Amino acid sequence: MAIVSAVANPDGDRRRLALHSPVDGRPIDELLVDGAAEVRAAVERARAAQIDWAARSIAERAVILRKAVGVISARRAEIADTITLETGKPRVEALGVEIVPSCDFLNYWATRAHRTLRPHRQRLHGYLRPFKQLYMQYQPLGVIAVITPWNAPFVLTLNPVVQALLAGNAVVFKPSEVTPRSGEWVARVLHEAGVPADVVQVLHGDGETGAALVDADIDKVCFTGSVGTGRKIAGRCAERFVPCSLELGGKDAMIVCADADLERAAGGAVYLSMFNTGQVCMSVERIYVVESVADEFIELVTRKAAEITYGPGDQDMGPLFWDRQRDLVAGHIKDAKDRGAQVLVGGDVGEGDGLYFQPTVLVDVHHGMKIMSEETFGPVAAIVRVRDEEEAIRLANDCRYGLSGSVFTRDRARARRIAARLTTGSVVHNDAGVIYGCPEAPFGGRKDSGLGQVNGVYALRGFTHAQPVLLDRWQPKRESIWYPYTAKTTRDLDDLIRVGFGTRLLRRILS
């Protein structure tokens, strides 16, 4: 049941892991673990291959990667089959959560990479402007290590890998040992599109493989996963001055204002806390509803959650993807019940052999409960009544996570005002989760939710070294401030300060 366990390997010293279906517990695969030697060899191959890949123009790289969209379209049924086999998620989520945004990311980055990464002139301000010209150019970092999770194994692997490749890097990536073949499809798709085999490579294994990759001769780590592992990676990278981006956990808050469209807000509360079985880093995990509309909102949420179907086959909701996650969700709900929470819908594991958990609605919850302070990552809508928006904002910020958040109101200006006071990486109006699907929007967390961003212009440039080149306009024999210092040097500098910075008009011209 999505249990990853060690099995004997008669062929050699390398470990093997057995995978079981989260749907019914049957064995579905075995995985040969890549050890430190395999990791070093892959990085060495990537280092050698990256030189030729970086020598290609951005446009050439983009043409190759754009072909991957056609490959995904042609192979979508096979990719979806693998995702549903390993995760048990409904096919609509394999297509809608994984494949559709992957195609969109490929189109977006391949179309815009040249504009974002091409060398360009940067206008100088002030007293240097008449004498110097500044150009910016973006150098690939080299070999990028990408380590990705099991909750969205295809799209969360493809997006950073594609950005790194367009920037001229080689990539060695490790998908989760829970969903290895879903992640492996990224390499298969890119190779079929024309990316050289050694320029993008996949490694398989558990935490030991990931640690070996972080410690290898790489130039950046891009990690999506737990806070605990993220801290370890940040520490290892800091010792070697290797940059890293960390997209970690979330405990996202949803604020329901008194003027919200309650039908939409209730539908959003249920879907956005339970799609992908609630296993989404920016899933709604805390709901704060203003007291004046709380009764109606809770009634709507209860009805909609009770209508969700779950189980194998063509259902609204599949199983949890990992046996460890079911125990964690059950533990959070038990803690909440023990501390006074009321279960309106669900609240227990599902029937049968699979890793199913009932769609759950909780009320009378508070911040002394794990369900309101620790990442649950399950299909749970936990609702808190608040006096007003002020209390909602205060409670939303009372959290060690700060990934994203949402505000449900009919007033867009109110949504922006509330968003400005939330300590989160992003905020969505009348929706949630979709922010990751906007490649234009920088996506990253604050507080314990991570470091750096994985979308937006600067995320793509983050896979490069932004190198400024300052050119001389006139090529004189010497600069006026070079040795030897004379009385004239002092007078010229004094005049520059007096005239250039002491006069309002000239200050404006030089700014």
Short mmCIF file of C-alpha atoms in Angstrom, two decimals:
data_model
loop_
_atom_site.label_atom_id
_atom_site.label_comp_id
_atom_site.label_asym_id
_atom_site.label_seq_id
_atom_site.Cartn_x
_atom_site.Cartn_y
_atom_site.Cartn_z
CA MET A 1 0.00 0.00 0.00
CA ALA A 2 2.45 2.62 -1.28
CA ILE A 3 4.84 1.08 1.19
CA VAL A 4 8.43 1.34 0.03
CA SER A 5 10.34 -1.57 1.52
CA ALA A 6 13.76 -3.12 1.03
CA VAL A 7 14.03 -6.42 -0.86
CA ALA A 8 16.91 -8.76 -1.53
CA ASN A 9 19.07 -8.07 -4.59
CA PRO A 10 20.88 -11.20 -5.76
CA ASP A 11 22.57 -9.32 -8.61
CA GLY A 12 24.98 -7.26 -6.53
CA ASP A 13 25.52 -4.86 -3.64
CA ARG A 14 22.98 -2.23 -4.69
CA ARG A 15 19.80 -2.10 -2.66
CA ARG A 16 16.34 -2.75 -4.09
CA LEU A 17 13.06 -1.20 -2.96
CA ALA A 18 9.63 -2.75 -3.44
CA LEU A 19 6.63 -0.52 -4.27
CA HIS A 20 3.00 -1.36 -3.52
CA SER A 21 -0.17 0.23 -4.86
CA PRO A 22 -1.93 2.76 -2.59
CA VAL A 23 -5.21 1.56 -4.12
CA ASP A 24 -5.16 -2.08 -3.03
CA GLY A 25 -1.72 -2.88 -1.62
CA ARG A 26 -0.59 -5.13 -4.48
CA PRO A 27 3.08 -5.05 -5.56
CA ILE A 28 3.56 -2.77 -8.56
CA ASP A 29 7.31 -2.29 -9.03
CA GLU A 30 10.84 -2.76 -7.75
CA LEU A 31 13.47 -0.08 -7.76
CA LEU A 32 17.23 -0.48 -8.01
CA VAL A 33 18.77 2.16 -5.75
CA ASP A 34 21.53 4.39 -7.10
CA GLY A 35 24.33 4.76 -4.57
CA ALA A 36 27.12 7.29 -4.17
CA ALA A 37 29.15 5.76 -7.01
CA GLU A 38 26.25 5.99 -9.47
CA VAL A 39 25.55 9.56 -8.37
CA ARG A 40 29.16 10.64 -8.92
CA ALA A 41 29.25 9.00 -12.35
CA ALA A 42 26.00 10.70 -13.42
CA VAL A 43 27.24 14.12 -12.31
CA GLU A 44 30.55 13.61 -14.14
CA ARG A 45 28.68 12.73 -17.35
CA ALA A 46 26.47 15.77 -16.89
CA ARG A 47 29.49 18.02 -16.34
CA ALA A 48 31.03 16.87 -19.61
CA ALA A 49 27.78 17.13 -21.60
CA GLN A 50 26.85 20.55 -20.27
CA ILE A 51 29.61 22.28 -22.23
CA ASP A 52 28.11 21.50 -25.62
CA TRP A 53 24.57 22.10 -24.39
CA ALA A 54 25.50 25.56 -23.10
CA ALA A 55 27.23 26.34 -26.39
CA ARG A 56 23.90 26.08 -28.19
CA SER A 57 21.90 29.29 -28.46
CA ILE A 58 18.90 29.84 -26.23
CA ALA A 59 16.73 29.62 -29.34
CA GLU A 60 18.14 26.18 -30.22
CA ARG A 61 17.53 24.88 -26.74
CA ALA A 62 14.00 26.30 -26.80
CA VAL A 63 13.17 24.59 -30.09
CA ILE A 64 14.15 21.22 -28.61
CA LEU A 65 12.21 21.74 -25.41
CA ARG A 66 9.14 22.98 -27.23
CA LYS A 67 9.03 19.62 -29.02
CA ALA A 68 8.49 18.02 -25.63
CA VAL A 69 4.95 19.43 -25.62
CA GLY A 70 4.11 17.26 -28.61
CA VAL A 71 5.75 14.27 -26.97
CA ILE A 72 3.66 14.72 -23.82
CA SER A 73 0.50 15.12 -25.88
CA ALA A 74 1.24 11.93 -27.80
CA ARG A 75 2.22 9.97 -24.67
CA ARG A 76 -0.34 11.48 -22.30
CA ALA A 77 -2.24 8.21 -21.79
CA GLU A 78 0.95 6.35 -20.82
CA ILE A 79 2.08 9.12 -18.51
CA ALA A 80 -1.33 9.31 -16.85
CA ASP A 81 -1.40 5.51 -16.47
CA THR A 82 1.92 5.62 -14.61
CA ILE A 83 0.83 8.48 -12.36
CA THR A 84 -2.45 6.80 -11.43
CA LEU A 85 -0.70 3.46 -10.85
CA GLU A 86 1.82 4.94 -8.42
CA THR A 87 -0.41 7.48 -6.68
CA GLY A 88 -3.95 6.18 -7.11
CA LYS A 89 -5.15 9.70 -7.93
CA PRO A 90 -8.19 9.96 -10.26
CA ARG A 91 -7.33 10.24 -13.94
CA VAL A 92 -8.82 13.72 -14.11
CA GLU A 93 -6.21 14.85 -11.57
CA ALA A 94 -3.39 13.07 -13.40
CA LEU A 95 -4.40 15.04 -16.49
CA GLY A 96 -5.48 18.32 -14.89
CA VAL A 97 -2.96 18.66 -12.07
CA GLU A 98 0.06 17.12 -13.80
CA ILE A 99 -0.10 17.02 -17.60
CA VAL A 100 -1.99 20.20 -18.53
CA PRO A 101 0.25 22.54 -16.48
CA SER A 102 3.35 20.68 -17.66
CA CYS A 103 2.48 21.44 -21.28
CA ASP A 104 1.74 25.04 -20.36
CA PHE A 105 5.06 25.43 -18.49
CA LEU A 106 6.97 24.06 -21.46
CA ASN A 107 5.25 26.43 -23.86
CA TYR A 108 5.74 29.41 -21.57
CA TRP A 109 9.41 28.94 -20.73
CA ALA A 110 10.43 27.90 -24.25
CA THR A 111 8.71 30.96 -25.71
CA ARG A 112 10.09 33.47 -23.22
CA ALA A 113 13.53 32.15 -22.32
CA HIS A 114 15.27 34.16 -25.05
CA ARG A 115 13.68 37.40 -23.86
CA THR A 116 14.59 36.71 -20.23
CA LEU A 117 18.11 35.33 -20.66
CA ARG A 118 19.53 37.22 -23.63
CA PRO A 119 22.34 39.72 -22.96
CA HIS A 120 21.00 43.24 -22.70
CA ARG A 121 22.11 46.76 -22.00
CA GLN A 122 21.22 48.11 -18.54
CA ARG A 123 20.84 51.88 -18.30
CA LEU A 124 23.19 53.52 -15.81
CA HIS A 125 22.22 56.42 -13.60
CA GLY A 126 24.22 59.38 -12.39
CA TYR A 127 27.75 60.60 -12.89
CA LEU A 128 29.05 57.35 -14.44
CA ARG A 129 26.50 57.37 -17.24
CA PRO A 130 28.49 59.63 -19.62
CA PHE A 131 31.59 57.45 -19.27
CA LYS A 132 30.47 53.81 -18.95
CA GLN A 133 28.00 51.37 -20.46
CA LEU A 134 26.58 48.41 -18.51
CA TYR A 135 25.64 45.12 -20.14
CA MET A 136 24.10 42.11 -18.40
CA GLN A 137 24.71 38.56 -19.55
CA TYR A 138 23.56 35.31 -18.01
CA GLN A 139 25.95 32.40 -17.63
CA PRO A 140 24.72 28.85 -16.92
CA LEU A 141 25.69 27.61 -13.47
CA GLY A 142 26.72 24.15 -14.69
CA VAL A 143 25.08 21.04 -13.21
CA ILE A 144 21.80 21.40 -11.33
CA ALA A 145 20.54 18.83 -8.82
CA VAL A 146 16.74 18.61 -8.70
CA ILE A 147 15.02 16.56 -5.97
CA THR A 148 11.23 16.29 -6.17
CA PRO A 149 8.31 14.90 -4.11
CA TRP A 150 5.60 12.30 -4.56
CA ASN A 151 2.44 14.40 -4.46
CA ALA A 152 2.73 15.80 -8.03
CA PRO A 153 5.68 13.79 -9.33
CA PHE A 154 5.52 14.72 -13.02
CA VAL A 155 4.82 18.46 -13.03
CA LEU A 156 6.93 19.31 -9.97
CA THR A 157 9.88 17.61 -11.65
CA LEU A 158 9.38 18.92 -15.16
CA ASN A 159 9.00 22.62 -14.27
CA PRO A 160 12.40 23.24 -12.60
CA VAL A 161 14.19 20.81 -14.94
CA VAL A 162 12.96 22.69 -18.01
CA GLN A 163 13.97 26.06 -16.56
CA ALA A 164 17.44 24.80 -15.75
CA LEU A 165 17.90 23.28 -19.22
CA LEU A 166 16.78 26.42 -21.04
CA ALA A 167 19.33 28.37 -19.02
CA GLY A 168 22.07 26.14 -20.44
CA ASN A 169 22.62 23.78 -17.53
CA ALA A 170 22.73 20.01 -17.33
CA VAL A 171 20.36 18.42 -14.81
CA VAL A 172 20.58 15.34 -12.62
CA PHE A 173 17.30 14.75 -10.81
CA LYS A 174 15.93 12.32 -8.26
CA PRO A 175 12.18 11.76 -8.04
CA SER A 176 10.64 10.38 -4.88
CA GLU A 177 11.10 6.67 -4.27
CA VAL A 178 7.30 6.54 -3.80
CA THR A 179 6.63 7.69 -7.40
CA PRO A 180 9.84 6.90 -9.31
CA ARG A 181 8.41 6.06 -12.71
CA SER A 182 6.13 9.12 -12.80
CA GLY A 183 9.17 11.33 -12.31
CA GLU A 184 11.22 9.23 -14.72
CA TRP A 185 8.78 10.16 -17.49
CA VAL A 186 10.27 13.68 -17.46
CA ALA A 187 13.64 12.35 -18.63
CA ARG A 188 11.96 10.04 -21.18
CA VAL A 189 9.92 12.90 -22.65
CA LEU A 190 12.89 15.27 -22.88
CA HIS A 191 15.15 12.66 -24.43
CA GLU A 192 12.52 11.88 -27.03
CA ALA A 193 12.25 15.61 -27.79
CA GLY A 194 16.01 15.76 -28.47
CA VAL A 195 17.73 16.67 -25.20
CA PRO A 196 20.99 14.65 -25.10
CA ALA A 197 20.94 11.71 -22.70
CA ASP A 198 23.70 12.99 -20.42
CA VAL A 199 22.29 16.52 -20.28
CA VAL A 200 19.29 15.34 -18.28
CA GLN A 201 19.61 12.20 -16.17
CA VAL A 202 17.40 10.53 -13.58
CA LEU A 203 18.62 8.80 -10.44
CA HIS A 204 16.49 6.52 -8.29
CA GLY A 205 16.60 5.92 -4.58
CA ASP A 206 15.65 7.20 -1.16
CA GLY A 207 17.18 9.75 1.18
CA GLU A 208 20.66 8.28 0.88
CA THR A 209 20.63 8.86 -2.88
CA GLY A 210 19.35 12.40 -2.39
CA ALA A 211 22.06 13.15 0.16
CA ALA A 212 24.74 11.81 -2.19
CA LEU A 213 23.41 14.04 -4.96
CA VAL A 214 23.46 17.13 -2.72
CA ASP A 215 27.04 16.33 -1.72
CA ALA A 216 28.16 15.71 -5.31
CA ASP A 217 29.97 18.19 -7.56
CA ILE A 218 26.85 20.18 -8.42
CA ASP A 219 26.31 23.92 -8.81
CA LYS A 220 22.80 24.38 -7.42
CA VAL A 221 20.16 22.31 -5.61
CA CYS A 222 16.47 22.75 -6.38
CA PHE A 223 14.46 20.87 -3.76
CA THR A 224 10.73 20.41 -3.20
CA GLY A 225 9.74 18.52 -0.08
CA SER A 226 9.62 18.56 3.70
CA VAL A 227 10.90 21.27 6.02
CA GLY A 228 13.16 18.81 7.85
CA THR A 229 14.92 17.65 4.70
CA GLY A 230 15.07 21.22 3.42
CA ARG A 231 16.97 22.32 6.52
CA LYS A 232 19.51 19.54 6.03
CA ILE A 233 20.00 20.48 2.38
CA ALA A 234 20.38 24.17 3.23
CA GLY A 235 23.05 23.29 5.79
CA ARG A 236 24.99 21.11 3.37
CA CYS A 237 24.80 23.75 0.64
CA ALA A 238 25.87 26.52 3.03
CA GLU A 239 29.06 24.62 3.92
CA ARG A 240 30.10 24.69 0.25
CA PHE A 241 28.51 28.02 -0.79
CA VAL A 242 26.27 26.18 -3.24
CA PRO A 243 23.00 28.04 -3.96
CA CYS A 244 19.73 26.29 -3.34
CA SER A 245 16.00 26.88 -3.74
CA LEU A 246 13.71 25.17 -1.24
CA GLU A 247 9.97 24.84 -1.81
CA LEU A 248 8.83 23.34 1.48
CA GLY A 249 5.66 22.81 3.48
CA GLY A 250 2.55 24.90 3.84
CA LYS A 251 -0.37 25.45 6.19
CA ASP A 252 -2.30 27.82 3.97
CA ALA A 253 -5.11 29.91 5.40
CA MET A 254 -8.38 30.76 3.65
CA ILE A 255 -10.22 33.87 4.85
CA VAL A 256 -13.97 34.09 4.16
CA CYS A 257 -15.19 37.67 4.45
CA ALA A 258 -18.75 38.68 5.29
CA ASP A 259 -19.41 39.77 1.69
CA ALA A 260 -18.10 36.56 0.09
CA ASP A 261 -20.09 34.56 -2.43
CA LEU A 262 -20.75 31.77 0.06
CA GLU A 263 -21.69 29.18 -2.55
CA ARG A 264 -18.36 29.67 -4.29
CA ALA A 265 -16.45 29.97 -1.00
CA ALA A 266 -17.90 26.72 0.33
CA GLY A 267 -17.19 24.89 -2.93
CA GLY A 268 -13.67 26.28 -2.86
CA ALA A 269 -13.15 25.31 0.77
CA VAL A 270 -14.05 21.70 0.02
CA TYR A 271 -12.22 21.32 -3.28
CA LEU A 272 -9.13 23.32 -2.36
CA SER A 273 -8.61 21.38 0.86
CA MET A 274 -9.29 17.96 -0.68
CA PHE A 275 -8.21 17.79 -4.33
CA ASN A 276 -5.23 15.50 -4.83
CA THR A 277 -6.47 14.03 -1.50
CA GLY A 278 -5.32 17.24 0.19
CA GLN A 279 -1.70 16.41 -0.65
CA VAL A 280 -0.76 19.79 -2.12
CA CYS A 281 1.73 22.15 -0.51
CA MET A 282 -0.60 25.13 -1.08
CA SER A 283 -3.75 23.20 -0.15
CA VAL A 284 -6.19 25.06 2.11
CA GLU A 285 -5.48 23.72 5.61
CA ARG A 286 -7.01 26.45 7.79
CA ILE A 287 -10.31 28.23 7.13
CA TYR A 288 -11.27 31.42 8.98
CA VAL A 289 -14.87 32.53 8.39
CA VAL A 290 -16.40 35.74 9.72
CA GLU A 291 -19.03 34.98 12.39
CA SER A 292 -21.89 36.76 10.61
CA VAL A 293 -21.85 34.23 7.74
CA ALA A 294 -20.32 31.25 9.53
CA ASP A 295 -23.50 29.20 10.03
CA GLU A 296 -24.50 29.33 6.37
CA PHE A 297 -20.93 28.71 5.21
CA ILE A 298 -20.47 25.67 7.47
CA GLU A 299 -23.81 24.22 6.37
CA LEU A 300 -22.78 24.53 2.71
CA VAL A 301 -19.33 23.05 3.34
CA THR A 302 -20.82 20.11 5.24
CA ARG A 303 -23.26 19.32 2.44
CA LYS A 304 -20.67 19.58 -0.32
CA ALA A 305 -18.08 17.48 1.54
CA ALA A 306 -20.63 14.76 2.24
CA GLU A 307 -21.28 14.47 -1.51
CA ILE A 308 -17.65 13.67 -2.38
CA THR A 309 -17.12 10.13 -3.64
CA TYR A 310 -13.88 8.34 -2.88
CA GLY A 311 -12.36 4.97 -3.58
CA PRO A 312 -10.83 3.09 -6.52
CA GLY A 313 -11.80 3.79 -10.11
CA ASP A 314 -13.76 6.78 -11.40
CA GLN A 315 -14.30 8.65 -8.11
CA ASP A 316 -13.82 12.24 -6.98
CA MET A 317 -11.01 11.38 -4.59
CA GLY A 318 -8.37 8.67 -4.57
CA PRO A 319 -6.22 7.33 -1.75
CA LEU A 320 -3.41 8.97 0.10
CA PHE A 321 -0.20 8.18 -1.74
CA TRP A 322 1.92 6.95 1.16
CA ASP A 323 1.12 4.79 4.19
CA ARG A 324 2.99 7.19 6.49
CA GLN A 325 0.66 10.01 5.45
CA ARG A 326 -2.49 8.15 6.50
CA ASP A 327 -1.11 7.69 10.00
CA LEU A 328 -0.21 11.39 10.21
CA VAL A 329 -3.67 12.59 9.09
CA ALA A 330 -5.39 10.19 11.51
CA GLY A 331 -3.15 11.41 14.32
CA HIS A 332 -3.99 15.06 13.66
CA ILE A 333 -7.73 14.36 13.70
CA LYS A 334 -7.51 12.33 16.88
CA ASP A 335 -5.57 15.13 18.56
CA ALA A 336 -8.20 17.64 17.43
CA LYS A 337 -11.08 15.49 18.74
CA ASP A 338 -9.30 14.95 22.05
CA ARG A 339 -8.99 18.73 22.41
CA GLY A 340 -12.63 19.48 21.69
CA ALA A 341 -13.03 19.61 17.89
CA GLN A 342 -16.30 18.40 16.39
CA VAL A 343 -16.31 16.18 13.29
CA LEU A 344 -19.17 17.08 10.94
CA VAL A 345 -18.15 14.84 8.04
CA GLY A 346 -15.79 11.87 7.81
CA GLY A 347 -12.90 11.83 10.25
CA ASP A 348 -11.66 8.28 9.78
CA VAL A 349 -9.77 5.99 7.43
CA GLY A 350 -11.68 4.51 4.51
CA GLU A 351 -12.71 0.91 4.07
CA GLY A 352 -10.74 -1.74 2.21
CA ASP A 353 -7.08 -2.38 1.60
CA GLY A 354 -6.19 0.97 0.07
CA LEU A 355 -4.83 4.08 1.75
CA TYR A 356 -8.19 5.84 1.71
CA PHE A 357 -9.21 8.56 4.11
CA GLN A 358 -12.69 9.99 4.36
CA PRO A 359 -13.32 13.59 3.27
CA THR A 360 -13.41 15.36 6.61
CA VAL A 361 -14.89 18.60 7.98
CA LEU A 362 -13.92 19.83 11.46
CA VAL A 363 -15.27 22.75 13.48
CA ASP A 364 -14.53 24.07 16.97
CA VAL A 365 -10.83 23.88 16.20
CA HIS A 366 -8.17 26.18 17.66
CA HIS A 367 -4.47 26.85 17.39
CA GLY A 368 -3.62 24.57 20.28
CA MET A 369 -4.35 21.61 18.00
CA LYS A 370 -1.91 19.96 15.59
CA ILE A 371 -4.53 20.22 12.85
CA MET A 372 -4.08 24.02 12.99
CA SER A 373 -0.34 24.25 13.51
CA GLU A 374 1.36 21.33 11.72
CA GLU A 375 1.12 20.42 8.03
CA THR A 376 -1.60 17.78 7.69
CA PHE A 377 -1.46 17.04 3.96
CA GLY A 378 -4.81 15.26 3.90
CA PRO A 379 -8.47 15.78 2.89
CA VAL A 380 -9.50 17.90 5.86
CA ALA A 381 -11.41 21.20 5.99
CA ALA A 382 -10.77 22.72 9.44
CA ILE A 383 -13.02 25.73 10.09
CA VAL A 384 -12.62 28.51 12.68
CA ARG A 385 -15.23 31.19 13.39
CA VAL A 386 -13.74 34.68 13.80
CA ARG A 387 -15.23 37.99 14.91
CA ASP A 388 -14.08 39.94 11.89
CA GLU A 389 -11.37 40.26 9.23
CA GLU A 390 -8.90 41.63 11.77
CA GLU A 391 -9.04 38.44 13.82
CA ALA A 392 -8.82 36.35 10.64
CA ILE A 393 -5.63 38.14 9.56
CA ARG A 394 -4.08 37.76 13.01
CA LEU A 395 -4.79 34.03 13.15
CA ALA A 396 -3.74 33.46 9.54
CA ASN A 397 -0.33 34.97 10.38
CA ASP A 398 -0.07 32.96 13.62
CA CYS A 399 1.76 30.10 11.89
CA ARG A 400 5.34 29.02 11.27
CA TYR A 401 4.51 28.43 7.61
CA GLY A 402 3.98 31.11 4.99
CA LEU A 403 3.56 29.57 1.54
CA SER A 404 0.31 30.94 0.16
CA GLY A 405 -3.14 32.03 1.25
CA SER A 406 -6.55 32.97 -0.11
CA VAL A 407 -9.20 35.62 0.49
CA PHE A 408 -12.83 35.13 -0.50
CA THR A 409 -14.65 38.42 -0.95
CA ARG A 410 -16.63 40.17 -3.67
CA ASP A 411 -14.41 43.25 -3.26
CA ARG A 412 -11.09 43.04 -5.10
CA ALA A 413 -9.73 46.08 -3.29
CA ARG A 414 -10.47 44.41 0.05
CA ALA A 415 -8.70 41.26 -1.18
CA ARG A 416 -5.60 43.30 -1.98
CA ARG A 417 -5.68 45.11 1.37
CA ILE A 418 -5.91 41.84 3.29
CA ALA A 419 -3.24 40.24 1.09
CA ALA A 420 -0.83 43.06 1.91
CA ARG A 421 -1.06 42.12 5.59
CA LEU A 422 -0.59 38.37 5.20
CA THR A 423 2.93 37.03 5.75
CA THR A 424 2.83 34.60 2.86
CA GLY A 425 4.66 34.06 -0.39
CA SER A 426 1.49 34.65 -2.42
CA VAL A 427 -2.24 35.30 -2.06
CA VAL A 428 -5.13 34.25 -4.33
CA HIS A 429 -8.53 35.92 -4.57
CA ASN A 430 -11.56 33.59 -4.53
CA ASP A 431 -9.38 30.58 -5.31
CA ALA A 432 -6.22 28.85 -4.10
CA GLY A 433 -3.55 26.47 -5.32
CA VAL A 434 -3.75 27.81 -8.88
CA ILE A 435 -0.94 30.29 -8.18
CA TYR A 436 1.71 27.66 -8.96
CA GLY A 437 0.15 27.30 -12.41
CA CYS A 438 0.95 30.94 -13.23
CA PRO A 439 4.58 30.84 -14.41
CA GLU A 440 4.68 34.63 -14.49
CA ALA A 441 4.14 34.71 -10.71
CA PRO A 442 7.17 34.15 -8.46
CA PHE A 443 6.27 31.13 -6.33
CA GLY A 444 8.00 30.58 -3.03
CA GLY A 445 7.39 30.64 0.67
CA ARG A 446 8.25 32.71 3.71
CA LYS A 447 9.14 31.54 7.21
CA ASP A 448 9.41 27.72 7.30
CA SER A 449 7.87 27.38 3.86
CA GLY A 450 11.12 27.75 2.02
CA LEU A 451 13.80 29.78 0.36
CA GLY A 452 13.88 31.23 -3.14
CA GLN A 453 11.28 30.99 -5.89
CA VAL A 454 10.51 28.51 -8.64
CA ASN A 455 8.52 30.65 -11.09
CA GLY A 456 8.79 34.15 -12.46
CA VAL A 457 11.58 35.88 -14.36
CA TYR A 458 14.07 35.73 -11.51
CA ALA A 459 13.52 32.01 -10.94
CA LEU A 460 14.61 31.33 -14.51
CA ARG A 461 17.55 33.69 -14.09
CA GLY A 462 18.27 31.94 -10.80
CA PHE A 463 19.64 29.03 -12.81
CA THR A 464 22.31 31.40 -14.14
CA HIS A 465 24.97 33.74 -12.85
CA ALA A 466 23.91 37.27 -13.76
CA GLN A 467 27.22 38.76 -14.91
CA PRO A 468 27.48 42.54 -15.29
CA VAL A 469 30.00 43.78 -17.85
CA LEU A 470 30.93 47.46 -17.54
CA LEU A 471 32.32 48.89 -20.79
CA ASP A 472 34.34 52.04 -21.23
CA ARG A 473 32.76 54.55 -23.62
CA TRP A 474 35.76 56.73 -24.56
CA GLN A 475 38.86 54.70 -23.66
CA PRO A 476 40.96 57.56 -22.22
CA LYS A 477 44.56 56.98 -21.11
CA ARG A 478 43.60 57.20 -17.44
CA GLU A 479 40.66 57.95 -15.17
CA SER A 480 40.53 61.32 -13.42
CA ILE A 481 40.76 59.71 -9.96
CA TRP A 482 43.72 57.45 -10.71
CA TYR A 483 47.17 58.09 -9.24
CA PRO A 484 48.83 60.49 -8.80
CA TYR A 485 46.43 62.46 -6.56
CA THR A 486 46.76 66.21 -7.03
CA ALA A 487 45.09 69.35 -5.77
CA LYS A 488 42.98 69.30 -8.94
CA THR A 489 41.71 65.82 -8.05
CA THR A 490 40.40 67.15 -4.76
CA ARG A 491 38.85 70.26 -6.39
CA ASP A 492 37.10 68.15 -9.07
CA LEU A 493 35.59 65.81 -6.47
CA ASP A 494 34.52 68.73 -4.32
CA ASP A 495 32.85 70.39 -7.33
CA LEU A 496 31.09 67.11 -8.20
CA ILE A 497 29.57 66.91 -4.71
CA ARG A 498 28.70 70.63 -4.56
CA VAL A 499 27.22 70.96 -8.03
CA GLY A 500 26.10 67.44 -8.86
CA PHE A 501 24.46 66.57 -5.56
CA GLY A 502 23.84 69.96 -4.03
CA THR A 503 21.51 71.25 -6.76
CA ARG A 504 18.01 69.83 -6.97
CA LEU A 505 17.84 69.99 -10.78
CA LEU A 506 21.17 68.22 -11.23
CA ARG A 507 20.26 65.63 -8.59
CA ARG A 508 17.19 64.84 -10.68
CA ILE A 509 19.23 64.63 -13.90
CA LEU A 510 21.81 62.33 -12.29
CA SER A 511 19.26 60.03 -10.69
#
